[in-house]
Amino acid sequence: MQQPIGKIEEALTDLNIDVPHQDNYLLPQWKDITAFLDKATQDFEVGQLVHLQSFTLFDAMSAIEIMDPRMDTGMAVAEPYRAFDITQQFSAEQILSIMDKLVTREMAWISGHSLSQTVYTCIYFHHIQSLNEFSMPTLTSPVPDIIYGVLRTYILATVKCCHYIWMEMTQGNIYE
């Protein structure tokens, strides 16, 4: 019977995952760690996981579940592509729901979660150029057009806000 791995740091070091060679530095280094995971998890019960000693609850909440289509951005799901109509009209309640979910995701991102799991889950964020091309409604426009204008403005303002936050973070202008 094999002994479980004592220190995960030593086991990961033994995998010898290093920096790519200079000639192909843009290509990711892939290494088959199936045997390592099999050895590390052979005596696991359901719900246990391999982690470093520095693993925190925040890390657990931010962790990606491998092969979960909602979390694993590298997983290819065999679903047909469904086009999204960004001009689709919604009721005021639906617009408020979209805005509420977007502010929740923005706050999750500001709290430290990844962009791909928070703000970028909003499909409108992937159509900013198209949103910019629409003209704003006027006071004489139909109510659904005005409601859509509110959503459009809110999304563009959120994009701009995220842009400014990102710029300040990448410049290191963060103080406690």
XYZ file of C-alpha atoms in Angstrom:
176
model
C 0.000 0.000 0.000
C 1.357 3.414 -0.953
C 1.801 6.087 1.687
C -0.153 9.327 1.279
C 1.872 12.367 0.313
C 3.041 14.248 3.401
C 3.748 17.757 2.196
C 1.989 19.022 -0.875
C 4.742 21.626 -1.507
C 7.331 18.846 -1.852
C 5.039 16.843 -4.102
C 4.414 19.823 -6.362
C 8.147 20.544 -6.485
C 8.713 16.931 -7.530
C 6.454 17.518 -10.536
C 9.186 19.815 -11.904
C 6.862 22.321 -13.551
C 9.103 25.114 -14.718
C 9.260 28.235 -16.866
C 8.843 27.562 -20.608
C 11.889 27.728 -22.848
C 12.712 31.113 -24.360
C 11.871 30.058 -27.921
C 8.266 29.212 -27.053
C 7.695 31.254 -23.920
C 4.086 32.051 -24.883
C 3.064 28.402 -24.937
C 1.824 26.964 -21.647
C 3.764 24.153 -20.035
C 1.560 21.091 -19.687
C 2.453 18.147 -17.541
C 0.370 15.053 -16.874
C -0.283 15.007 -13.119
C -2.781 12.145 -13.178
C -0.470 9.782 -11.274
C 0.259 12.491 -8.687
C -3.454 13.148 -8.126
C -4.225 9.422 -7.976
C -1.545 8.945 -5.314
C -2.562 12.043 -3.363
C -6.260 11.167 -3.334
C -6.229 7.387 -2.953
C -7.500 7.452 0.649
C -9.795 10.454 0.300
C -13.371 10.538 1.458
C -16.001 12.491 -0.486
C -15.475 16.207 0.142
C -11.746 16.106 0.909
C -9.270 18.046 -1.191
C -5.557 18.498 -1.806
C -4.392 21.931 -0.675
C -1.488 23.904 0.734
C -1.339 24.714 4.454
C -1.952 28.364 3.592
C -5.339 27.472 2.037
C -8.071 29.755 3.426
C -11.845 29.917 3.310
C -11.518 32.743 0.762
C -9.459 30.411 -1.440
C -12.153 27.761 -1.121
C -14.879 30.191 -2.159
C -12.795 31.354 -5.143
C -11.708 27.881 -6.209
C -12.550 26.553 -9.623
C -14.275 23.209 -9.696
C -12.687 21.230 -12.487
C -15.198 19.995 -15.079
C -17.989 22.195 -13.708
C -19.242 24.001 -16.839
C -20.100 27.120 -14.833
C -16.686 27.368 -13.156
C -14.118 25.695 -15.412
C -13.505 28.175 -18.231
C -11.306 25.613 -19.996
C -14.049 23.016 -20.240
C -15.565 22.576 -23.657
C -19.305 22.018 -23.380
C -21.031 20.369 -26.314
C -23.808 22.939 -26.536
C -24.802 24.710 -29.701
C -23.917 28.384 -29.785
C -26.960 30.495 -29.057
C -26.770 34.040 -30.316
C -27.737 36.689 -27.802
C -29.795 39.634 -28.980
C -28.552 42.634 -27.009
C -31.448 44.720 -28.316
C -34.037 42.422 -26.743
C -36.674 44.392 -24.833
C -37.317 43.550 -21.183
C -39.785 44.749 -18.584
C -38.678 47.270 -15.965
C -38.570 44.475 -13.363
C -36.307 42.355 -15.564
C -34.010 45.335 -16.207
C -33.761 45.970 -12.452
C -32.952 42.302 -11.925
C -30.140 42.474 -14.505
C -28.775 45.632 -12.882
C -29.002 44.082 -9.401
C -27.135 40.954 -10.512
C -24.496 43.065 -12.233
C -23.822 45.197 -9.142
C -23.583 41.989 -7.086
C -21.008 40.599 -9.505
C -19.096 43.886 -9.533
C -18.894 43.858 -5.729
C -17.715 40.234 -5.799
C -14.937 41.270 -8.195
C -13.953 44.212 -5.990
C -13.893 41.796 -3.038
C -11.225 39.766 -4.816
C -12.933 37.210 -7.032
C -11.831 36.830 -10.647
C -13.289 38.889 -13.482
C -14.154 35.767 -15.471
C -16.322 34.439 -12.644
C -17.977 37.741 -11.767
C -18.393 40.727 -14.065
C -17.598 38.874 -17.286
C -20.511 36.494 -16.713
C -22.745 39.354 -17.892
C -23.291 38.776 -21.606
C -23.701 42.502 -22.197
C -20.035 42.997 -21.233
C -19.083 41.034 -24.335
C -21.038 43.394 -26.612
C -19.817 46.814 -25.482
C -18.970 47.958 -29.002
C -22.494 47.183 -30.181
C -24.029 48.895 -27.147
C -22.022 52.029 -27.924
C -23.449 52.175 -31.452
C -27.079 52.581 -30.361
C -28.479 56.076 -30.001
C -29.930 57.133 -26.674
C -33.723 57.464 -26.402
C -35.371 60.853 -26.077
C -38.253 61.971 -23.875
C -40.658 61.216 -26.725
C -39.323 57.674 -27.253
C -41.515 54.686 -26.381
C -41.209 53.505 -22.760
C -39.492 50.173 -23.666
C -36.790 52.143 -25.527
C -36.265 54.400 -22.503
C -36.023 51.378 -20.198
C -33.472 49.787 -22.545
C -31.570 53.100 -22.539
C -31.366 52.898 -18.741
C -29.909 49.373 -18.935
C -27.474 50.395 -21.665
C -26.303 53.415 -19.655
C -25.918 51.342 -16.494
C -23.871 48.667 -18.275
C -21.595 51.216 -19.946
C -21.126 53.018 -16.609
C -20.254 49.715 -14.931
C -17.729 48.939 -17.661
C -16.133 52.355 -17.193
C -16.093 51.940 -13.405
C -14.421 48.520 -13.713
C -11.915 50.027 -16.147
C -10.928 52.769 -13.681
C -10.687 50.312 -10.781
C -8.536 47.992 -12.892
C -6.257 50.863 -13.928
C -5.735 51.957 -10.315
C -5.093 48.387 -9.170
C -2.552 47.680 -11.912
C -0.742 50.930 -11.133
C -0.491 49.910 -7.481
C -2.538 52.821 -6.152
C -4.156 50.771 -3.395
C -3.767 51.668 0.266
C -5.346 50.397 3.477
